[in-house]
Short mmCIF file of C-alpha atoms and ligand atoms in Angstrom, two decimals:
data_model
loop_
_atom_site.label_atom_id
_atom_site.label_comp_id
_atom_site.label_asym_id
_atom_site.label_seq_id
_atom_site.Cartn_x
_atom_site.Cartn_y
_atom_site.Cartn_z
CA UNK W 1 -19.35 34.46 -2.58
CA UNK W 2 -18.01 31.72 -4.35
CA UNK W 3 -19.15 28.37 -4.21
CA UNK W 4 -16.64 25.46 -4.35
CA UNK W 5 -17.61 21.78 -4.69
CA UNK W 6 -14.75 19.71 -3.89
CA UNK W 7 -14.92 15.93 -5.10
CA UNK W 8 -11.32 13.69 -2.90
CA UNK W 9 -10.71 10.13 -4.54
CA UNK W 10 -7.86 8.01 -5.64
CA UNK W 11 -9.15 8.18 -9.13
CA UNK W 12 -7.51 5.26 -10.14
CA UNK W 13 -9.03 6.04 -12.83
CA UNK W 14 -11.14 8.32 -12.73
CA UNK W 15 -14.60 7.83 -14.79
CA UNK W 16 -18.27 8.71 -15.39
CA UNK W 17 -20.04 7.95 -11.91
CA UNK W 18 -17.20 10.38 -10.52
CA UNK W 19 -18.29 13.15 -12.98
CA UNK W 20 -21.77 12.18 -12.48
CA UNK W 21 -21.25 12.77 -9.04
CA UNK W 22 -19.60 15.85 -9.22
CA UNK W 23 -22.07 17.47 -12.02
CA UNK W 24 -25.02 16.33 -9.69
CA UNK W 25 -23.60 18.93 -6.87
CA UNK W 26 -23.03 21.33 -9.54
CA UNK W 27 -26.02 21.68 -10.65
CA UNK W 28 -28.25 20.70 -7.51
CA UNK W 29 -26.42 23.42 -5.70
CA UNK W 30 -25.61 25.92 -8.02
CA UNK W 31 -22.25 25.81 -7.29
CA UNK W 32 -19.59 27.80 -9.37
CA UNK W 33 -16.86 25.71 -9.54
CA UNK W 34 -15.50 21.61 -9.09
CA UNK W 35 -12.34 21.33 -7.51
CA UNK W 36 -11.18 17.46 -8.43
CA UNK W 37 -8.64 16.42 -5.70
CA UNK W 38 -6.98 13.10 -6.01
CA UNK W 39 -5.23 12.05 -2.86
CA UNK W 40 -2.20 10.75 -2.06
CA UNK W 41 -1.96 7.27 -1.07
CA UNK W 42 -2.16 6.46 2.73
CA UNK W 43 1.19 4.70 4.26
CA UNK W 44 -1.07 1.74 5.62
CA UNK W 45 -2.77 1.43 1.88
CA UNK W 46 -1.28 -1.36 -0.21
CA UNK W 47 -1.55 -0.67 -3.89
CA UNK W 48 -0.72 -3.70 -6.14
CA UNK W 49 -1.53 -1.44 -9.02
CA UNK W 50 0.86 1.56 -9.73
CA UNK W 51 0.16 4.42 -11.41
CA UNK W 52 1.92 7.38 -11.04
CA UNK W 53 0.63 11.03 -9.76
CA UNK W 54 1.86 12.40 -13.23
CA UNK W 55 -0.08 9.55 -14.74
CA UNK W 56 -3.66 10.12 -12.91
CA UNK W 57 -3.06 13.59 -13.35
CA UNK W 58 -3.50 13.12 -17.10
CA UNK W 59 -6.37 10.85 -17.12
CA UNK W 60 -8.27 13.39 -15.10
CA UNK W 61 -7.67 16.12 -17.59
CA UNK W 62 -8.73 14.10 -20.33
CA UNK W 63 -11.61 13.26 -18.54
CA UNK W 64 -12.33 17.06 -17.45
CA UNK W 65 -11.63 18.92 -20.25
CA UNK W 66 -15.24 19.09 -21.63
CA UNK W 67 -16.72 20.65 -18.46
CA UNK W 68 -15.37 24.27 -18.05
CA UNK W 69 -16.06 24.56 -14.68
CA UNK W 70 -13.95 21.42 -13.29
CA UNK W 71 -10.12 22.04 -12.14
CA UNK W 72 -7.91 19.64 -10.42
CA UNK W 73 -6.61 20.32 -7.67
CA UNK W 74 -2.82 18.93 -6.67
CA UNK W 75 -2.75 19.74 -3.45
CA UNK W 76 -2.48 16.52 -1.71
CA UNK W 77 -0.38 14.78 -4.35
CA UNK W 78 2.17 17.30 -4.37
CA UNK W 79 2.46 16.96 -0.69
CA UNK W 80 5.33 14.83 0.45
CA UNK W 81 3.43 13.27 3.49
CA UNK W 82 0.35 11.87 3.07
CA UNK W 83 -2.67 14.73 4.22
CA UNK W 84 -6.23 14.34 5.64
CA UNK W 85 -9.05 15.61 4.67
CA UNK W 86 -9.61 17.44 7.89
CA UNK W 87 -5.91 19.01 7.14
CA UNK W 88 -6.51 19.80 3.81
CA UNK W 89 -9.91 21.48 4.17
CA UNK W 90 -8.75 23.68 7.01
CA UNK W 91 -6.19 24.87 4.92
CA UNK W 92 -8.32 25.40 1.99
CA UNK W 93 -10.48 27.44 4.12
CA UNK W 94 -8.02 29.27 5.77
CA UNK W 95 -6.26 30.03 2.30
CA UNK W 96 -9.58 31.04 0.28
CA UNK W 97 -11.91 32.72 3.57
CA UNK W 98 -13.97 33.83 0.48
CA UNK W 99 -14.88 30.73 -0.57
CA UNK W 100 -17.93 28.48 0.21
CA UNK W 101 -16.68 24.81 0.03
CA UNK W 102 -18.80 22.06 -0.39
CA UNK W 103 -17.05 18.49 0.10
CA UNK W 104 -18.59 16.29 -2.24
CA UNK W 105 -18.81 12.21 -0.69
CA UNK W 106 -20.57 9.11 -1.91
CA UNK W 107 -23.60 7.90 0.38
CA UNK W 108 -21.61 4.45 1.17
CA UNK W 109 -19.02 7.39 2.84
CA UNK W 110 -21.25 8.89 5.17
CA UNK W 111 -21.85 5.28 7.38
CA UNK W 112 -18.63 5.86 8.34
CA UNK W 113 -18.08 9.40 8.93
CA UNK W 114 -17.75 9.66 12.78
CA UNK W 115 -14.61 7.35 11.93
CA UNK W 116 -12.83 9.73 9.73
CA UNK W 117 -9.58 11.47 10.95
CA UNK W 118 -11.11 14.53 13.05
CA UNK W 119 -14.62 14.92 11.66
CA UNK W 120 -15.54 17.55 14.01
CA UNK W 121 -12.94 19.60 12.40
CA UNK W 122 -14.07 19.00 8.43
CA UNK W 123 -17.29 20.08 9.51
CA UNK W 124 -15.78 23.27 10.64
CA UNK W 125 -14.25 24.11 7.30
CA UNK W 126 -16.66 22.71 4.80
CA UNK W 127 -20.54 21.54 4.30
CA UNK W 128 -20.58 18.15 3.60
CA UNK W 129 -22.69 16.93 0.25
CA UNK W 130 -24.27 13.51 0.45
CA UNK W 131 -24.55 11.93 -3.35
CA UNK W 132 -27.19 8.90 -3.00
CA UNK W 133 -27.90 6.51 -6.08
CA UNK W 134 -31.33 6.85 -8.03
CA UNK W 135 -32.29 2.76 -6.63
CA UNK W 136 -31.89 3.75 -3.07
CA UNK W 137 -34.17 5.16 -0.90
CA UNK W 138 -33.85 8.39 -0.71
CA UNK W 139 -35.97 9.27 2.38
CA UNK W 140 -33.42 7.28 4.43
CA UNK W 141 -30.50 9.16 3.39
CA UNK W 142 -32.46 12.76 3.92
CA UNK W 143 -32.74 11.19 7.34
CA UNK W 144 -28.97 10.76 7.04
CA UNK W 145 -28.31 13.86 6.67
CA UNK W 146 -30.79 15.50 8.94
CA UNK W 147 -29.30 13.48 12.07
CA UNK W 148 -25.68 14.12 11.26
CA UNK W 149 -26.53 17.41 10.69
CA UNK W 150 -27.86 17.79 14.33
CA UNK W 151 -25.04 15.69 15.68
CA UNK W 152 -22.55 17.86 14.57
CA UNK W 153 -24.40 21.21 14.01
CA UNK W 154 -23.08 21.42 10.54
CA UNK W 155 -24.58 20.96 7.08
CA UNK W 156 -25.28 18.25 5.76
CA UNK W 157 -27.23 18.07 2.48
CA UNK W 158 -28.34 14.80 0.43
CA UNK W 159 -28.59 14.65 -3.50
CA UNK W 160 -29.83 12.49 -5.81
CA UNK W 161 -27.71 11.71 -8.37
CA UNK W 162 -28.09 8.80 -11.71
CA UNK W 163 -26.43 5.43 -11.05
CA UNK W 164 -23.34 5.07 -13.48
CA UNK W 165 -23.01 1.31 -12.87
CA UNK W 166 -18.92 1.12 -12.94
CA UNK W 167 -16.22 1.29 -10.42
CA UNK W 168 -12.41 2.11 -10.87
CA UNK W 169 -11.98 -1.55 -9.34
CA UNK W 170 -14.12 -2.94 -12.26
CA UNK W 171 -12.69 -0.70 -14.84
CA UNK W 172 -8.95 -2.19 -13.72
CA UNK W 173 -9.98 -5.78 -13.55
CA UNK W 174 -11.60 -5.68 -16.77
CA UNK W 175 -8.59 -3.98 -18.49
CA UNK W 176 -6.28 -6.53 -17.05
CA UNK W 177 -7.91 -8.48 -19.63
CA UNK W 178 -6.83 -7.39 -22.21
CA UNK W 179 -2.78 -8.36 -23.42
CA UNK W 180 -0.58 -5.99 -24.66
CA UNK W 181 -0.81 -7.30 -28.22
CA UNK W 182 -4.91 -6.25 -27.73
CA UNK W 183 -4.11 -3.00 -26.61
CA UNK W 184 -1.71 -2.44 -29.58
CA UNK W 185 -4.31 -3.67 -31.79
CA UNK W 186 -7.53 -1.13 -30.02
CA UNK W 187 -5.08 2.01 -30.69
CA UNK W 188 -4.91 1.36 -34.10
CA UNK W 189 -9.35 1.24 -34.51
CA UNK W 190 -11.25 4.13 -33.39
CA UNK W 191 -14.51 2.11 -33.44
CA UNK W 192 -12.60 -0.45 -30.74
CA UNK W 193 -11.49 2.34 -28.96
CA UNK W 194 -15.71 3.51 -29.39
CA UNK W 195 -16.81 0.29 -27.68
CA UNK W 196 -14.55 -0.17 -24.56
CA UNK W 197 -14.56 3.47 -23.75
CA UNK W 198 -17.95 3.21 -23.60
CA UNK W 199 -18.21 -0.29 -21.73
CA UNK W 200 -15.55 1.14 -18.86
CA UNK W 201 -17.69 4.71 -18.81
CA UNK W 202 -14.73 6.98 -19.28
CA UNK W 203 -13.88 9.04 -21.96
CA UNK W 204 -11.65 7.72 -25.17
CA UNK W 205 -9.02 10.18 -24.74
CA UNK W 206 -8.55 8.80 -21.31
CA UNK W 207 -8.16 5.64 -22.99
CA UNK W 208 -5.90 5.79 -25.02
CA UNK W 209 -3.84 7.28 -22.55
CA UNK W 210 -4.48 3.95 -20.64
CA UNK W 211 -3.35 2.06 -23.36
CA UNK W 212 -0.11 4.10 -24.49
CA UNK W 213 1.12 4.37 -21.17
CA UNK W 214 0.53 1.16 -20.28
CA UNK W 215 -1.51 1.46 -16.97
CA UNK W 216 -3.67 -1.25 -15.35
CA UNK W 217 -1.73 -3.92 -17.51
CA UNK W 218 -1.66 -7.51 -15.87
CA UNK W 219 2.12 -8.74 -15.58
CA UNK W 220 1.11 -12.23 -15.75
CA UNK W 221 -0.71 -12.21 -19.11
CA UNK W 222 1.72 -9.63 -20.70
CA UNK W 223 4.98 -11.57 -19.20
CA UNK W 224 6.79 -8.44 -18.27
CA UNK W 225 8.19 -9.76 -15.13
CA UNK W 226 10.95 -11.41 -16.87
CA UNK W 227 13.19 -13.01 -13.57
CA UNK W 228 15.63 -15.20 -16.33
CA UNK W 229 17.46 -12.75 -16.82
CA UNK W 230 18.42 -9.37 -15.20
CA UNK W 231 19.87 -6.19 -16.55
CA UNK W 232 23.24 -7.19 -15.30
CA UNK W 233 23.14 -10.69 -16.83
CA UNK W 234 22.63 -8.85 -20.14
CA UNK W 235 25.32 -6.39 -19.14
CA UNK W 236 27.77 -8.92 -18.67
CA UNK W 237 26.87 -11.17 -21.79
CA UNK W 238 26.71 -7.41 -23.24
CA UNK W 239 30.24 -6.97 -22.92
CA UNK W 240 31.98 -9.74 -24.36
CA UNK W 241 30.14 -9.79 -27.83
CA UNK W 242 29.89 -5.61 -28.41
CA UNK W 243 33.26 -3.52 -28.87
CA UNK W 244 33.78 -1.24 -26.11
CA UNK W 245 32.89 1.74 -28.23
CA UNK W 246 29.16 0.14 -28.92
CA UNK W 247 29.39 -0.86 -25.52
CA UNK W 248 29.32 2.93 -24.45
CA UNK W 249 27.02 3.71 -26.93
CA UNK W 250 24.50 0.81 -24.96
CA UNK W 251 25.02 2.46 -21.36
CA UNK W 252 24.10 5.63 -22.93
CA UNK W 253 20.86 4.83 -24.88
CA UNK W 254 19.71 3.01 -21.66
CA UNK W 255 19.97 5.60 -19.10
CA UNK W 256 18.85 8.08 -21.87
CA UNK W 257 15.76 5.85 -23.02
CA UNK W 258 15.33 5.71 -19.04
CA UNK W 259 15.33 9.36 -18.67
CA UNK W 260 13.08 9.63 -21.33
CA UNK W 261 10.90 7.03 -20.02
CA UNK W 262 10.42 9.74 -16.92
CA UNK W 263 9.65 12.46 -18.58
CA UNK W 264 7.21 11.09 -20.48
CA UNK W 265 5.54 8.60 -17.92
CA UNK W 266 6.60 5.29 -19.14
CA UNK W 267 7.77 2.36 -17.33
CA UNK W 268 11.45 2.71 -16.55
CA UNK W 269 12.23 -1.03 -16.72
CA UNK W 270 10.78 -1.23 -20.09
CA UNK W 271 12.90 1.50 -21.13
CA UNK W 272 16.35 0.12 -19.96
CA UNK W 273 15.49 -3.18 -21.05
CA UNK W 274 14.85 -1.62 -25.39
CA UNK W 275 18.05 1.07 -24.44
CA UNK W 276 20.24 -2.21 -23.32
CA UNK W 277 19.51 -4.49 -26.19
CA UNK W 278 18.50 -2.45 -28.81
CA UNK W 279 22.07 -3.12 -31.11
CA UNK W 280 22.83 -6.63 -29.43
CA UNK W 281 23.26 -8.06 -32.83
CA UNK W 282 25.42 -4.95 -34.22
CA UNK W 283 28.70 -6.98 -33.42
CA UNK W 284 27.57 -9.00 -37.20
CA UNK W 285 28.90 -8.21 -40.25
CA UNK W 286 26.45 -7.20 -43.12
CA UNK W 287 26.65 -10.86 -44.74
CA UNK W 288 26.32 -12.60 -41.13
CA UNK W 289 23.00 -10.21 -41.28
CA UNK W 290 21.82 -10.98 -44.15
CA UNK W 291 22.24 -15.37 -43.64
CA UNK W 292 21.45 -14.72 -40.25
CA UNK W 293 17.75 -13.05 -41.39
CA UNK W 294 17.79 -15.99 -44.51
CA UNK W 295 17.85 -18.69 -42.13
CA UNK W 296 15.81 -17.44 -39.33
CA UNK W 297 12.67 -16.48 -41.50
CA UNK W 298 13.22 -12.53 -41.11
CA UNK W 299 11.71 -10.53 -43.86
CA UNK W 300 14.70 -9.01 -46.02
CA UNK W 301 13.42 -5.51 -47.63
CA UNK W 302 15.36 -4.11 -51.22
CA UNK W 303 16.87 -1.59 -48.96
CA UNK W 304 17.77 -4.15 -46.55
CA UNK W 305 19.33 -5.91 -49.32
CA UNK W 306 21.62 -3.21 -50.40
CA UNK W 307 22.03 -1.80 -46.81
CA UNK W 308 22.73 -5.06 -45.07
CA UNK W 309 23.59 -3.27 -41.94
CA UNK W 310 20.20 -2.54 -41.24
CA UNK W 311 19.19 -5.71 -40.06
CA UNK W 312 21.17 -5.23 -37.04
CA UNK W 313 17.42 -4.12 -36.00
CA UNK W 314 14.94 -7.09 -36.94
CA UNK W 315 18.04 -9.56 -35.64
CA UNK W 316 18.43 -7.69 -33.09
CA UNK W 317 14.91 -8.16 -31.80
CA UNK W 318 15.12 -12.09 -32.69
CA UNK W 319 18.14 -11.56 -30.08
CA UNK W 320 16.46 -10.55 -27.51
CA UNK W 321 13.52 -12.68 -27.84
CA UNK W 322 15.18 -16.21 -28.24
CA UNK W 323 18.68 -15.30 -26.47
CA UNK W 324 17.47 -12.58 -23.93
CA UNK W 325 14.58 -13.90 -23.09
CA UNK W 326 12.55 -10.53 -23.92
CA UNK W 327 9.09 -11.81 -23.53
CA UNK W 328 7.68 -8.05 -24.20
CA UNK W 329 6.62 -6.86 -27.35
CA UNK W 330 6.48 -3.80 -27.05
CA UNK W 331 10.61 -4.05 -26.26
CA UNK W 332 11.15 -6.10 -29.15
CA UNK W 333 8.78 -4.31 -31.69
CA UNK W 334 10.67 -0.85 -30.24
CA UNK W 335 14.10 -2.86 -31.07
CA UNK W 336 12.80 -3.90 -34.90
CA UNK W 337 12.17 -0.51 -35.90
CA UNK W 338 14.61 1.60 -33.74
CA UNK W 339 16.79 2.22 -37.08
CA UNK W 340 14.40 3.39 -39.65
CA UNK W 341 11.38 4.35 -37.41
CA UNK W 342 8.07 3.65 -38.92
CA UNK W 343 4.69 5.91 -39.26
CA UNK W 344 2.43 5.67 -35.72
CA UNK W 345 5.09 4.80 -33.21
CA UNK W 346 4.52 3.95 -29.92
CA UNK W 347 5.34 5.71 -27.01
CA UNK W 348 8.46 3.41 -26.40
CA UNK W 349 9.35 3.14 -30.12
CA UNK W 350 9.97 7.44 -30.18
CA UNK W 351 11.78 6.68 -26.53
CA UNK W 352 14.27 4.58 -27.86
CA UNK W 353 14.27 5.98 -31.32
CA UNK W 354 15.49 9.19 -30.38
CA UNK W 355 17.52 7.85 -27.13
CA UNK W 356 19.44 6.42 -29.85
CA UNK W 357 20.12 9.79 -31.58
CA UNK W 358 20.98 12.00 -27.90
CA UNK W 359 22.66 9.27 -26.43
CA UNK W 360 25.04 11.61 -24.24
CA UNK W 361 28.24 9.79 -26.51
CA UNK W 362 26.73 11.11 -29.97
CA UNK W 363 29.12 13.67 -31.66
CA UNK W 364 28.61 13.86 -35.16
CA UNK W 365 24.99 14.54 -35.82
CA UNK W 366 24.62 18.40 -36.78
CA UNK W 367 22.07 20.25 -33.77
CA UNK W 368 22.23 17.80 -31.28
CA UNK W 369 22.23 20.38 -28.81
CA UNK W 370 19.01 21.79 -30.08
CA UNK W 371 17.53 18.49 -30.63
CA UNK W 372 18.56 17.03 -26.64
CA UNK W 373 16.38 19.94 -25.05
CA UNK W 374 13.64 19.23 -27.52
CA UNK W 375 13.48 15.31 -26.87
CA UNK W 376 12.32 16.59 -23.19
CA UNK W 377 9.47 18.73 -24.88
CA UNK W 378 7.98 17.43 -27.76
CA UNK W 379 8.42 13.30 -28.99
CA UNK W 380 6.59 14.01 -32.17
CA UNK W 381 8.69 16.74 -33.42
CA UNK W 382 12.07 15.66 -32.17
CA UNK W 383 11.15 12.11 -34.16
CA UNK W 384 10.52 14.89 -37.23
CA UNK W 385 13.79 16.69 -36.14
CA UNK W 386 15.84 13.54 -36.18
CA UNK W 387 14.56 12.30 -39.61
CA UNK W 388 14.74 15.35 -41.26
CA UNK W 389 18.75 15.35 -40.37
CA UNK W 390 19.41 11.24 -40.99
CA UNK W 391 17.63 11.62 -44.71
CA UNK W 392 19.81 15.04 -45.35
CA UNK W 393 22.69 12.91 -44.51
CA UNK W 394 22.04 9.79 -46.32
CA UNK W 395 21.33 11.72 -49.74
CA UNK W 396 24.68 13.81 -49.30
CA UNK W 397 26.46 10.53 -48.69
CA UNK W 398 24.58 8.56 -51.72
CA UNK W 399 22.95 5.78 -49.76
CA UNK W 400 20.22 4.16 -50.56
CA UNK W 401 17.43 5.05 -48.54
CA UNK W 402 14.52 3.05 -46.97
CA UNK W 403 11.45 3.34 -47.63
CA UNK W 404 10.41 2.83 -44.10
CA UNK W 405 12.21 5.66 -43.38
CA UNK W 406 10.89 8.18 -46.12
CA UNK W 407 7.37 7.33 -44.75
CA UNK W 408 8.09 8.03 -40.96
CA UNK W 409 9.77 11.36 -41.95
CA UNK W 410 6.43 12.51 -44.27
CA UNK W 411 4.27 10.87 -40.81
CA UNK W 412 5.65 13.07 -38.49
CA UNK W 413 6.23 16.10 -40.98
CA UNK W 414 2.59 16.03 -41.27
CA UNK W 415 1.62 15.52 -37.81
CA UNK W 416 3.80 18.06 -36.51
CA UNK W 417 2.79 20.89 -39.72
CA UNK W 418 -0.84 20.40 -38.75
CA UNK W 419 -0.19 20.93 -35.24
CA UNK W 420 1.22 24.50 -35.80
O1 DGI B 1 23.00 1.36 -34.59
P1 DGI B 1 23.37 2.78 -34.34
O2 DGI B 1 24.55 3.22 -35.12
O3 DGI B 1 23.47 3.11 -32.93
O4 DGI B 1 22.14 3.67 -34.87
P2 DGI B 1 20.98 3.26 -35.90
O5 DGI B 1 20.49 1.93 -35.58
O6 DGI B 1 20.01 4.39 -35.91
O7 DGI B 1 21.73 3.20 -37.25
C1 DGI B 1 22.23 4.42 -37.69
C2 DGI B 1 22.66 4.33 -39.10
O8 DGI B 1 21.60 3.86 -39.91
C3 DGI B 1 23.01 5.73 -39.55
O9 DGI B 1 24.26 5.69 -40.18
C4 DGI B 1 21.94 6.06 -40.51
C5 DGI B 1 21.49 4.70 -41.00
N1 DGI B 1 20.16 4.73 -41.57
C6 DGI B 1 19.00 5.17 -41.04
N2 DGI B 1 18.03 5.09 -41.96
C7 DGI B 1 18.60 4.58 -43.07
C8 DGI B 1 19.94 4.33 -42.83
N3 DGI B 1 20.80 3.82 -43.75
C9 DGI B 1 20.31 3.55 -44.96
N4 DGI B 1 21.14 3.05 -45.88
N5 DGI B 1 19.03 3.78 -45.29
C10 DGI B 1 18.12 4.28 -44.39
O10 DGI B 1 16.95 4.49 -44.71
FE1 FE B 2 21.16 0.58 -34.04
FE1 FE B 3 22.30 2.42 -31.40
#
């Protein structure tokens, strides 16, 4: 018979004491497998903090993927009501009758356990493991268990399992520390990423997910509620500056960037805001570009020079800053290099990079069927797609090309070669 142990949280996120708990069952009770099982959120639960399913999902399998024997388990987030315990372990038993399942709760839990939905019935389905800290004493909680187990003539066993001194509460209140312009800065050094991943007791995979994704950030510090202006006060100013064609163009890379954005687990808002303004300074003329970036302190590049069109990008991000009141930098950095691209892009840079490209108005470019499906399957290799085409077009047509762009095209060539 197989034995289950079957570790419920939030998992927002999920980290070391979690696996610490889980591994102590494991091995305690020779089980055979971990089920993790994040929960959905209870209607009376108020969470300030949002993360999406899709997002926890991830974190957890970064954090699994070096023990063999853990799974996750979607069953309760999938659901569209919010499920028990007592529900889901009756069905769990029902479904798998071949199955031993041990649910797997903290020592603070088991205080409270008569007050859980239905106890009576989890008891029924499941034996219940007790995981008490190393500094408590230990004798009490075998007492614990030994009562409850009598109470409700079920099993309840205790283990002892190390202290991991960390909760997901601490782990988000010390990330909303840091600003976005920090985060930016850990992704680019490993031995940064080394230090906090080890001071928030999760793994750095998970972290960097953290970071690209944006979860845990604090709006306050970061200034991404921006209440000046709204999408439809940009739409509106939008409209009388842009020609209706580029006006078109607009709508389409924001819904796209925005569809993007869900695919890929990124903050919607962001998205719409980099789709909307990302050519709100295309309406100048190559010499109003090029005084424009002169008198405004805006590094001009040789290619720049000779291509004064291109601009349209780092104005356009001076736009949105000092006119739109775009406070975010990750919206204005993905508006600066939206034309060329550059090597390393973030998440929202390759949103709005290649929203630009599939925009649902785009005619001319050669495979744009092939290269809409692969936007919703692989960012790294539709950025390598995309390049690949704009470079073969700018040598046929004999224009000078940036170097900014050659180097983005060789990044993700590389990336995506050493991949296959
Ligand atoms: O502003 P959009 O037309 O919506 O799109 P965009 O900002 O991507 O600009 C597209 C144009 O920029 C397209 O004609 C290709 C051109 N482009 C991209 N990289 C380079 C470039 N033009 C030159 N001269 N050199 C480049 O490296
Ligand atoms: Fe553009
Ligand atoms: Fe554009």
């Amino acid at each position: 018979m197989k034995k289950i142990g079957i570790l419920g949280g939030s998992f927002m996120p999920i980290h070391n004491g979690h696996i610490e708990m889980a591994n102590t069952a494991y091995h305690e009770l020779n089980l055979d497998e971990i089920w993790i099982l994040p929960n959905g959120i209870p209607p009376y639960k108020r969470v300030t903090e949002e993360i999406s399913v899709l997002s926890r999902l991830a974190l957890i399998q970064a954090m699994i993927k070096s023990y063999p024997y853990m799974k996750i388990c979607d069953y309760e987030v999938r659901k569209s009501s919010f499920q028990y315990s007592y529900e889901t372990l009756s069905y769990f038993h029902e479904k798998y009758p071949d199955y031993e399942l041990y649910f797997i709760i903290g020592e603070d839990s088991i205080d409270y356990f008569d007050e859980w939905r239905k106890p009576e019935i989890i008891v029924k389905n499941c034996r219940i493991v007790v995981c008490g800290r190393s500094s408590s004493d230990f004798k009490s909680l075998d007492e614990k268990c030994k009562s409850y187990s009598m109470k409700y003539q079920a099993s309840f066993i205790a283990v002892h399992m190390n202290l991991v001194p960390i909760s997901s509460t601490d782990i988000r209140n010390k990330l909303h520390h840091y600003s976005m312009e920090e985060r930016r800065d850990f992704l680019l050094h490993e031995d940064q990423l080394l230090r906090i991943s080890k001071e928030l007791y999760i793994p750095n995979d998970e972290l960097v997910y953290i970071f690209k994704h944006r979860l845990f950030e604090d709006h306050e510090i970061n200034g991404i509620e921006r209440k000046e202006m709204t999408i439809q006060d940009i739409k509106d100013d939008l409209k009388t500056r842009l020609n209706p064609h580029r006006y078109e163009h607009t709508m389409g890379v924001m819904y796209t960037a925005a569809s993007l954005a869900m695919r890929y687990d990124y903050p919607m808002e962001t998205a719409l805001y980099a789709g909307l303004l990302h050519d709100c300074a295309k309406y100048m003329s190559g010499s109003e570009l090029l005084d424009f970036a002169k008198n405004h302190n805006i590094s001009i590049t040789d290619a720049e020079e000779l291509a004064p069109h291109l601009l349209h990008a780092k104005v356009g991000a001076y736009y949105a800053n000092h006119r739109y009141e775009i406070r975010d930098e990750q919206i204005l950095e993905a508006i600066r290099v939206h034309t060329t691209g550059k090597p390393e892009m973030s998440l929202l840079d390759q949103i709005l990079f290649i929203a630009d490209y599939i925009e649902p108005g785009r005619d001319q470019a050669p495979r744009l069927y092939e290269i809409r499906a692969h936007a919703f399957m692989n960012l790294d290799e539709t950025c390598e797609m995309i390049l690949h085409d704009t470079l073969a077009y700018l040598e046929n047509s004999q224009m000078h090309i940036d170097q900014t762009t050659l180097e983005t095209y060789n990044y993700y060539k590389n990336i995506t070669e050493e991949r296959l």
